Each structure stands twice: as C-alpha cells, then as structure tokens.
Amino acid sequence: ALVRGLGDVYKRQILGHKLKGNVFPDCFLGVSKGRLFLGQGSFINYSCFLDLSDDIVIGKNVAVGFKTTFINATHEMGSSEQRAGNGTSQPIRIEDGCWIGAGVTIIGVTIARGCIIGAGALVTQSTEPTVYMQEFQQKNKRIVSRQKKGSLAK
C-alpha cells in the first residue's frame, strides 16, 4: 500500500502498525504478514520502501533517509534449473539512535544501537554497536568516543 501521510490513526489501526514516530508521505508499506514498529522520536523520510514480509522494528531516535529500502524477503538458492528456490523472510531491526542515510538498502539484518549507515550503502550483515558504514562495500569503522564539538560519540 502506498501511504500518503501515514499520520492518520485509522490507517495505522487497519494495517496493525505501531508508530510512535513519523512516516513521511509516499512510503510503500508491504501488505504481507510483517508489521512496522517505529519508536519515539524516530522518522522514516519520503519515498522509502518497506517490504514487510516480516517485522521491521525501528528503535527510538532513529533517522531514516529518503528512498531507503528495507527488504525482508529472499529465496533459498535452488538448482540450476531454478535458482530462486523457496521463499523465506527475516525481520529487520534498527536499534536506538541510528542514522540511516539516503538510498540505503537493508536486507534482513540488525543494525545495532548508535550506528551511522552512509548514503547508498548495502547492508547485508548485522553490525556491532556504534559502527560507521559507508559506500557500497561494507567498510566498518568504529566511532571514536570524543566529547568535543562536532565529533561522533558513543
């Protein structure tokens, strides 16, 4: 279902989602078995795609950039006659305090608390807490704990 302004309580109740944050217009929410759980102070920006073949749980104070894609569904690898075998799905979990850049693709993983995922990244493995991931490769860097202005802290 393409949702234009999911702030409407009626739409949330019908779809069974639990939203304490904001979902901006033009996000696609799949209509499968999964539910969206969005924590207090979090938002999902414009034009995101949420597969919802399984649950997507987003913690508190999480920022999700526009055109981010959440994919729960995949297939087992089949024989050479049919490579896409039986369908499967996995939940996606984004823990508290994360910042997900624009155009990120997240496939059935957990992004641990306090992570930053740079714009355009492809996330296919769960992360450790407070990791900065950039580019299309999964280059992980530990965020240095500093209290100086303009620095990233744990």
Coordinates of N, CA and C in Angstrom, one line a residue, residues 4 14 48 53-54 58 61-62 67 69 72 75-76 83 98 106 112 131 135 147 151-152:
R4 N 0.3 7.8 1.7 CA 0.5 9.3 1.6 C 0.1 9.8 3.0
I14 N -5.8 -0.1 11.0 CA -6.1 -1.1 9.9 C -4.9 -1.9 9.6
C48 N 10.4 5.9 0.9 CA 11.0 4.6 1.4 C 10.2 3.4 1.0
S53 N 7.6 -8.4 4.6 CA 7.3 -9.9 4.6 C 7.5 -10.4 6.0
D54 N 8.2 -9.7 6.9 CA 8.4 -10.0 8.3 C 8.4 -8.6 9.0
I58 N 12.0 -0.5 14.5 CA 13.0 0.6 14.5 C 12.8 1.3 15.9
N61 N 14.6 7.4 18.4 CA 15.6 8.4 17.9 C 16.4 8.0 16.7
V62 N 15.7 7.3 15.8 CA 16.4 6.8 14.6 C 15.9 7.7 13.4
K67 N 14.3 7.4 0.3 CA 14.5 6.3 -0.7 C 15.3 5.2 -0.1
T69 N 15.5 1.4 1.4 CA 14.8 0.2 1.1 C 15.0 -0.8 2.2
N72 N 12.8 -7.7 3.6 CA 12.7 -8.8 4.5 C 12.8 -10.1 3.7
H75 N 15.1 -15.7 -1.2 CA 14.8 -17.1 -1.6 C 16.0 -18.0 -1.2
E76 N 15.7 -19.2 -0.9 CA 16.8 -20.2 -0.8 C 17.4 -20.4 -2.2
R83 N 17.1 -21.1 -9.9 CA 18.0 -20.6 -8.8 C 17.2 -20.0 -7.6
C98 N 20.2 5.3 15.8 CA 20.9 5.1 14.5 C 20.5 6.2 13.5
I106 N 18.7 -2.3 3.1 CA 18.9 -3.1 4.3 C 18.2 -4.4 4.1
A112 N 22.9 -2.4 15.0 CA 23.0 -2.2 16.4 C 23.0 -0.7 16.8
V131 N 29.0 1.6 14.9 CA 29.8 1.5 13.7 C 29.4 2.5 12.7
E135 N 29.8 3.7 1.8 CA 30.0 3.2 0.4 C 29.2 1.9 0.2
Q147 N 34.2 13.8 23.2 CA 33.1 14.8 23.6 C 33.3 16.1 23.0
S151 N 32.3 16.1 17.0 CA 32.8 14.8 16.9 C 31.7 13.8 17.1
L152 N 31.9 12.6 16.7 CA 30.9 11.5 16.9 C 31.3 10.8 18.3

